């Protein structure tokens, strides 16, 4: 299994242990409906609804926390709330800064080859008045450093 690491460090990183702790508590709290069902306090007719709720809760809460851009030997992984893209290094054409779709802000985009397409990343440059959840806001200096790291030539292993 490939090892992934974040491309950036941001001001909020000092809070990550607390964020993971709160997420773990919320994750355990999401299991309480199953506990009620196991204790016989909930009618078995509701079992599919309870299981579906718990599955969606657990997946969504961790997807929100793990939004970001990661690099590894396999390439670049772009994690959004609902979807992840893995772009192998040979398919990565370039990383570039462009206007965020439907917002007055700058964000990092990844262009791929075979097929040619542009993928949004959740990394935005600070300074925009646009408000959007699940985005990583970086200072202009950090923003440029991430672009440099993503565009750095890689040697295949």
mmCIF file of N, CA, C and O in Angstrom, residues 19-84:
data_model
loop_
_atom_site.group_PDB
_atom_site.id
_atom_site.type_symbol
_atom_site.label_atom_id
_atom_site.label_comp_id
_atom_site.label_asym_id
_atom_site.label_seq_id
_atom_site.Cartn_x
_atom_site.Cartn_y
_atom_site.Cartn_z
ATOM 1 N N UNK A 19 -8.045 17.981 16.398
ATOM 2 C CA UNK A 19 -9.055 17.716 15.359
ATOM 3 C C UNK A 19 -9.282 16.206 15.226
ATOM 4 O O UNK A 19 -10.414 15.736 15.139
ATOM 5 N N UNK A 20 -8.196 15.422 15.223
ATOM 6 C CA UNK A 20 -8.344 13.973 15.120
ATOM 7 C C UNK A 20 -9.015 13.391 16.359
ATOM 8 O O UNK A 20 -9.797 12.446 16.259
ATOM 9 N N UNK A 21 -8.722 13.941 17.526
ATOM 10 C CA UNK A 21 -9.358 13.477 18.758
ATOM 11 C C UNK A 21 -10.865 13.748 18.717
ATOM 12 O O UNK A 21 -11.670 12.861 19.018
ATOM 13 N N UNK A 22 -11.258 14.953 18.332
ATOM 14 C CA UNK A 22 -12.681 15.297 18.241
ATOM 15 C C UNK A 22 -13.367 14.417 17.195
ATOM 16 O O UNK A 22 -14.475 13.927 17.414
ATOM 17 N N UNK A 23 -12.693 14.187 16.073
ATOM 18 C CA UNK A 23 -13.270 13.325 15.033
ATOM 19 C C UNK A 23 -13.431 11.898 15.529
ATOM 20 O O UNK A 23 -14.442 11.250 15.251
ATOM 21 N N UNK A 24 -12.465 11.407 16.271
ATOM 22 C CA UNK A 24 -12.573 10.045 16.817
ATOM 23 C C UNK A 24 -13.731 9.948 17.808
ATOM 24 O O UNK A 24 -14.492 8.973 17.794
ATOM 25 N N UNK A 25 -13.909 10.979 18.646
ATOM 26 C CA UNK A 25 -15.029 10.984 19.592
ATOM 27 C C UNK A 25 -16.350 11.014 18.835
ATOM 28 O O UNK A 25 -17.292 10.292 19.174
ATOM 29 N N UNK A 26 -16.440 11.857 17.798
ATOM 30 C CA UNK A 26 -17.673 11.916 17.000
ATOM 31 C C UNK A 26 -17.918 10.602 16.265
ATOM 32 O O UNK A 26 -19.051 10.189 16.081
ATOM 33 N N UNK A 27 -16.826 9.955 15.860
ATOM 34 C CA UNK A 27 -16.940 8.672 15.182
ATOM 35 C C UNK A 27 -17.511 7.613 16.130
ATOM 36 O O UNK A 27 -18.403 6.837 15.760
ATOM 37 N N UNK A 28 -17.007 7.583 17.351
ATOM 38 C CA UNK A 28 -17.536 6.643 18.350
ATOM 39 C C UNK A 28 -18.978 7.011 18.688
ATOM 40 O O UNK A 28 -19.838 6.136 18.834
ATOM 41 N N UNK A 29 -19.256 8.310 18.808
ATOM 42 C CA UNK A 29 -20.624 8.756 19.085
ATOM 43 C C UNK A 29 -21.605 8.337 17.999
ATOM 44 O O UNK A 29 -22.780 8.093 18.267
ATOM 45 N N UNK A 30 -21.110 8.252 16.755
ATOM 46 C CA UNK A 30 -21.957 7.815 15.659
ATOM 47 C C UNK A 30 -22.375 6.365 15.760
ATOM 48 O O UNK A 30 -23.304 5.923 15.084
ATOM 49 N N UNK A 31 -21.703 5.608 16.620
ATOM 50 C CA UNK A 31 -22.041 4.191 16.802
ATOM 51 C C UNK A 31 -23.170 3.977 17.813
ATOM 52 O O UNK A 31 -23.675 2.870 17.939
ATOM 53 N N UNK A 32 -23.577 5.017 18.548
ATOM 54 C CA UNK A 32 -24.623 4.876 19.560
ATOM 55 C C UNK A 32 -25.944 4.338 19.010
ATOM 56 O O UNK A 32 -26.603 3.539 19.682
ATOM 57 N N UNK A 33 -26.371 4.732 17.803
ATOM 58 C CA UNK A 33 -27.601 4.106 17.287
ATOM 59 C C UNK A 33 -27.493 2.583 17.168
ATOM 60 O O UNK A 33 -28.466 1.873 17.419
ATOM 61 N N UNK A 34 -26.316 2.076 16.805
ATOM 62 C CA UNK A 34 -26.132 0.620 16.736
ATOM 63 C C UNK A 34 -26.206 -0.003 18.129
ATOM 64 O O UNK A 34 -26.722 -1.103 18.302
ATOM 65 N N UNK A 35 -25.690 0.699 19.112
ATOM 66 C CA UNK A 35 -25.730 0.210 20.485
ATOM 67 C C UNK A 35 -27.178 0.092 20.964
ATOM 68 O O UNK A 35 -27.563 -0.889 21.595
ATOM 69 N N UNK A 36 -27.981 1.097 20.640
ATOM 70 C CA UNK A 36 -29.399 1.049 20.998
ATOM 71 C C UNK A 36 -30.102 -0.124 20.337
ATOM 72 O O UNK A 36 -30.943 -0.792 20.941
ATOM 73 N N UNK A 37 -29.725 -0.392 19.111
ATOM 74 C CA UNK A 37 -30.302 -1.533 18.402
ATOM 75 C C UNK A 37 -29.845 -2.844 19.047
ATOM 76 O O UNK A 37 -30.642 -3.763 19.245
ATOM 77 N N UNK A 38 -28.563 -2.933 19.404
ATOM 78 C CA UNK A 38 -28.034 -4.155 20.011
ATOM 79 C C UNK A 38 -28.647 -4.415 21.384
ATOM 80 O O UNK A 38 -28.800 -5.569 21.795
ATOM 81 N N UNK A 39 -28.999 -3.373 22.106
ATOM 82 C CA UNK A 39 -29.584 -3.524 23.439
ATOM 83 C C UNK A 39 -31.072 -3.850 23.372
ATOM 84 O O UNK A 39 -31.704 -4.073 24.398
ATOM 85 N N UNK A 40 -31.649 -3.861 22.175
ATOM 86 C CA UNK A 40 -33.047 -4.208 22.016
ATOM 87 C C UNK A 40 -34.000 -3.055 22.262
ATOM 88 O O UNK A 40 -35.201 -3.265 22.399
ATOM 89 N N UNK A 41 -33.476 -1.834 22.294
ATOM 90 C CA UNK A 41 -34.326 -0.667 22.544
ATOM 91 C C UNK A 41 -34.915 -0.091 21.263
ATOM 92 O O UNK A 41 -35.749 0.810 21.322
ATOM 93 N N UNK A 42 -34.467 -0.602 20.120
ATOM 94 C CA UNK A 42 -34.956 -0.109 18.833
ATOM 95 C C UNK A 42 -35.572 -1.285 18.088
ATOM 96 O O UNK A 42 -35.042 -2.395 18.093
ATOM 97 N N UNK A 43 -36.702 -1.021 17.460
ATOM 98 C CA UNK A 43 -37.407 -2.043 16.696
ATOM 99 C C UNK A 43 -36.513 -2.561 15.555
ATOM 100 O O UNK A 43 -35.911 -1.773 14.829
ATOM 101 N N UNK A 44 -36.399 -3.879 15.372
ATOM 102 C CA UNK A 44 -35.551 -4.443 14.309
ATOM 103 C C UNK A 44 -35.940 -3.989 12.897
ATOM 104 O O UNK A 44 -35.135 -4.102 11.976
ATOM 105 N N UNK A 45 -37.151 -3.471 12.730
ATOM 106 C CA UNK A 45 -37.572 -2.972 11.421
ATOM 107 C C UNK A 45 -36.667 -1.822 10.970
ATOM 108 O O UNK A 45 -36.440 -1.617 9.781
ATOM 109 N N UNK A 46 -36.134 -1.067 11.930
ATOM 110 C CA UNK A 46 -35.310 0.096 11.613
ATOM 111 C C UNK A 46 -33.832 -0.245 11.414
ATOM 112 O O UNK A 46 -33.012 0.653 11.221
ATOM 113 N N UNK A 47 -33.483 -1.519 11.472
ATOM 114 C CA UNK A 47 -32.081 -1.932 11.355
ATOM 115 C C UNK A 47 -31.416 -1.428 10.074
ATOM 116 O O UNK A 47 -30.314 -0.865 10.135
ATOM 117 N N UNK A 48 -32.027 -1.579 8.888
ATOM 118 C CA UNK A 48 -31.358 -1.080 7.677
ATOM 119 C C UNK A 48 -31.120 0.429 7.712
ATOM 120 O O UNK A 48 -30.070 0.906 7.293
ATOM 121 N N UNK A 49 -32.060 1.182 8.243
ATOM 122 C CA UNK A 49 -31.916 2.634 8.319
ATOM 123 C C UNK A 49 -30.789 3.003 9.275
ATOM 124 O O UNK A 49 -29.965 3.879 8.987
ATOM 125 N N UNK A 50 -30.721 2.319 10.398
ATOM 126 C CA UNK A 50 -29.680 2.602 11.398
ATOM 127 C C UNK A 50 -28.298 2.265 10.838
ATOM 128 O O UNK A 50 -27.367 3.057 10.949
ATOM 129 N N UNK A 51 -28.169 1.119 10.229
ATOM 130 C CA UNK A 51 -26.882 0.719 9.661
ATOM 131 C C UNK A 51 -26.468 1.683 8.551
ATOM 132 O O UNK A 51 -25.299 2.097 8.478
ATOM 133 N N UNK A 52 -27.383 2.074 7.699
ATOM 134 C CA UNK A 52 -27.086 3.030 6.630
ATOM 135 C C UNK A 52 -26.641 4.376 7.212
ATOM 136 O O UNK A 52 -25.656 4.966 6.765
ATOM 137 N N UNK A 53 -27.348 4.852 8.245
ATOM 138 C CA UNK A 53 -26.972 6.109 8.888
ATOM 139 C C UNK A 53 -25.563 6.033 9.457
ATOM 140 O O UNK A 53 -24.743 6.938 9.250
ATOM 141 N N UNK A 54 -25.261 4.962 10.170
ATOM 142 C CA UNK A 54 -23.942 4.821 10.798
ATOM 143 C C UNK A 54 -22.847 4.753 9.736
ATOM 144 O O UNK A 54 -21.801 5.392 9.869
ATOM 145 N N UNK A 55 -23.064 3.996 8.661
ATOM 146 C CA UNK A 55 -22.072 3.912 7.588
ATOM 147 C C UNK A 55 -21.810 5.277 6.958
ATOM 148 O O UNK A 55 -20.654 5.676 6.766
ATOM 149 N N UNK A 56 -22.865 5.998 6.624
ATOM 150 C CA UNK A 56 -22.711 7.324 6.018
ATOM 151 C C UNK A 56 -22.014 8.276 6.980
ATOM 152 O O UNK A 56 -21.119 9.031 6.597
ATOM 153 N N UNK A 57 -22.409 8.253 8.257
ATOM 154 C CA UNK A 57 -21.797 9.117 9.271
ATOM 155 C C UNK A 57 -20.293 8.867 9.366
ATOM 156 O O UNK A 57 -19.495 9.799 9.327
ATOM 157 N N UNK A 58 -19.908 7.587 9.509
ATOM 158 C CA UNK A 58 -18.499 7.251 9.695
ATOM 159 C C UNK A 58 -17.660 7.622 8.472
ATOM 160 O O UNK A 58 -16.575 8.182 8.605
ATOM 161 N N UNK A 59 -18.146 7.312 7.304
ATOM 162 C CA UNK A 59 -17.404 7.623 6.079
ATOM 163 C C UNK A 59 -17.279 9.125 5.889
ATOM 164 O O UNK A 59 -16.196 9.649 5.634
ATOM 165 N N UNK A 60 -18.383 9.832 6.036
ATOM 166 C CA UNK A 60 -18.389 11.273 5.785
ATOM 167 C C UNK A 60 -17.514 12.037 6.777
ATOM 168 O O UNK A 60 -16.767 12.937 6.382
ATOM 169 N N UNK A 61 -17.565 11.679 8.032
ATOM 170 C CA UNK A 61 -16.798 12.424 9.031
ATOM 171 C C UNK A 61 -15.300 12.298 8.775
ATOM 172 O O UNK A 61 -14.541 13.272 8.874
ATOM 173 N N UNK A 62 -14.837 11.104 8.390
ATOM 174 C CA UNK A 62 -13.407 10.939 8.125
ATOM 175 C C UNK A 62 -13.020 11.515 6.776
ATOM 176 O O UNK A 62 -11.900 12.018 6.616
ATOM 177 N N UNK A 63 -13.895 11.483 5.792
ATOM 178 C CA UNK A 63 -13.593 12.092 4.487
ATOM 179 C C UNK A 63 -13.405 13.599 4.630
ATOM 180 O O UNK A 63 -12.523 14.182 4.006
ATOM 181 N N UNK A 64 -14.232 14.232 5.477
ATOM 182 C CA UNK A 64 -14.115 15.675 5.682
ATOM 183 C C UNK A 64 -12.772 16.018 6.325
ATOM 184 O O UNK A 64 -12.100 16.966 5.927
ATOM 185 N N UNK A 65 -12.364 15.246 7.314
ATOM 186 C CA UNK A 65 -11.110 15.535 8.019
ATOM 187 C C UNK A 65 -9.896 15.301 7.115
ATOM 188 O O UNK A 65 -8.896 16.009 7.215
ATOM 189 N N UNK A 66 -9.954 14.346 6.225
ATOM 190 C CA UNK A 66 -8.794 13.974 5.419
ATOM 191 C C UNK A 66 -8.732 14.660 4.057
ATOM 192 O O UNK A 66 -7.924 14.272 3.210
ATOM 193 N N UNK A 67 -9.559 15.686 3.829
ATOM 194 C CA UNK A 67 -9.495 16.447 2.585
ATOM 195 C C UNK A 67 -8.097 17.031 2.448
ATOM 196 O O UNK A 67 -7.526 17.552 3.406
ATOM 197 N N UNK A 68 -7.514 16.936 1.253
ATOM 198 C CA UNK A 68 -6.193 17.506 1.033
ATOM 199 C C UNK A 68 -5.524 16.963 -0.208
ATOM 200 O O UNK A 68 -6.115 16.218 -0.986
ATOM 201 N N UNK A 69 -4.276 17.357 -0.382
ATOM 202 C CA UNK A 69 -3.450 16.883 -1.490
ATOM 203 C C UNK A 69 -2.252 16.169 -0.881
ATOM 204 O O UNK A 69 -1.569 16.713 -0.009
ATOM 205 N N UNK A 70 -2.010 14.964 -1.345
ATOM 206 C CA UNK A 70 -0.951 14.123 -0.812
ATOM 207 C C UNK A 70 -0.045 13.683 -1.959
ATOM 208 O O UNK A 70 -0.501 13.522 -3.086
ATOM 209 N N UNK A 71 1.231 13.462 -1.655
ATOM 210 C CA UNK A 71 2.163 12.925 -2.647
ATOM 211 C C UNK A 71 2.777 11.647 -2.093
ATOM 212 O O UNK A 71 2.872 11.459 -0.887
ATOM 213 N N UNK A 72 3.162 10.790 -2.999
ATOM 214 C CA UNK A 72 3.811 9.538 -2.634
ATOM 215 C C UNK A 72 4.540 8.984 -3.839
ATOM 216 O O UNK A 72 4.588 9.617 -4.900
ATOM 217 N N UNK A 73 5.106 7.805 -3.687
ATOM 218 C CA UNK A 73 5.814 7.186 -4.801
ATOM 219 C C UNK A 73 4.886 6.902 -5.979
ATOM 220 O O UNK A 73 5.311 6.885 -7.121
ATOM 221 N N UNK A 74 3.603 6.686 -5.685
ATOM 222 C CA UNK A 74 2.638 6.354 -6.730
ATOM 223 C C UNK A 74 2.176 7.576 -7.521
ATOM 224 O O UNK A 74 1.657 7.438 -8.618
ATOM 225 N N UNK A 75 2.329 8.777 -6.968
ATOM 226 C CA UNK A 75 1.879 9.979 -7.664
ATOM 227 C C UNK A 75 1.280 10.987 -6.711
ATOM 228 O O UNK A 75 1.730 11.130 -5.573
ATOM 229 N N UNK A 76 0.239 11.672 -7.172
ATOM 230 C CA UNK A 76 -0.454 12.691 -6.389
ATOM 231 C C UNK A 76 -1.870 12.205 -6.101
ATOM 232 O O UNK A 76 -2.562 11.733 -7.002
ATOM 233 N N UNK A 77 -2.276 12.317 -4.845
ATOM 234 C CA UNK A 77 -3.646 11.958 -4.463
ATOM 235 C C UNK A 77 -4.374 13.237 -4.078
ATOM 236 O O UNK A 77 -3.914 13.998 -3.229
ATOM 237 N N UNK A 78 -5.514 13.471 -4.719
ATOM 238 C CA UNK A 78 -6.361 14.623 -4.423
ATOM 239 C C UNK A 78 -7.603 14.098 -3.726
ATOM 240 O O UNK A 78 -8.397 13.383 -4.337
ATOM 241 N N UNK A 79 -7.748 14.424 -2.434
ATOM 242 C CA UNK A 79 -8.899 13.952 -1.665
ATOM 243 C C UNK A 79 -9.873 15.100 -1.457
ATOM 244 O O UNK A 79 -9.527 16.097 -0.839
ATOM 245 N N UNK A 80 -11.071 14.938 -1.975
ATOM 246 C CA UNK A 80 -12.165 15.859 -1.715
ATOM 247 C C UNK A 80 -13.156 15.093 -0.833
ATOM 248 O O UNK A 80 -12.945 13.930 -0.526
ATOM 249 N N UNK A 81 -14.234 15.735 -0.438
ATOM 250 C CA UNK A 81 -15.187 15.077 0.454
ATOM 251 C C UNK A 81 -15.829 13.865 -0.216
ATOM 252 O O UNK A 81 -15.924 12.800 0.378
ATOM 253 N N UNK A 82 -16.241 14.013 -1.448
ATOM 254 C CA UNK A 82 -16.983 12.932 -2.098
ATOM 255 C C UNK A 82 -16.174 12.089 -3.071
ATOM 256 O O UNK A 82 -16.657 11.064 -3.537
ATOM 257 N N UNK A 83 -14.959 12.528 -3.394
ATOM 258 C CA UNK A 83 -14.211 11.803 -4.412
ATOM 259 C C UNK A 83 -12.715 11.975 -4.216
ATOM 260 O O UNK A 83 -12.253 12.995 -3.768
ATOM 261 N N UNK A 84 -11.963 10.949 -4.594
ATOM 262 C CA UNK A 84 -10.499 11.010 -4.579
ATOM 263 C C UNK A 84 -9.990 10.690 -5.978
ATOM 264 O O UNK A 84 -10.569 9.871 -6.679
#
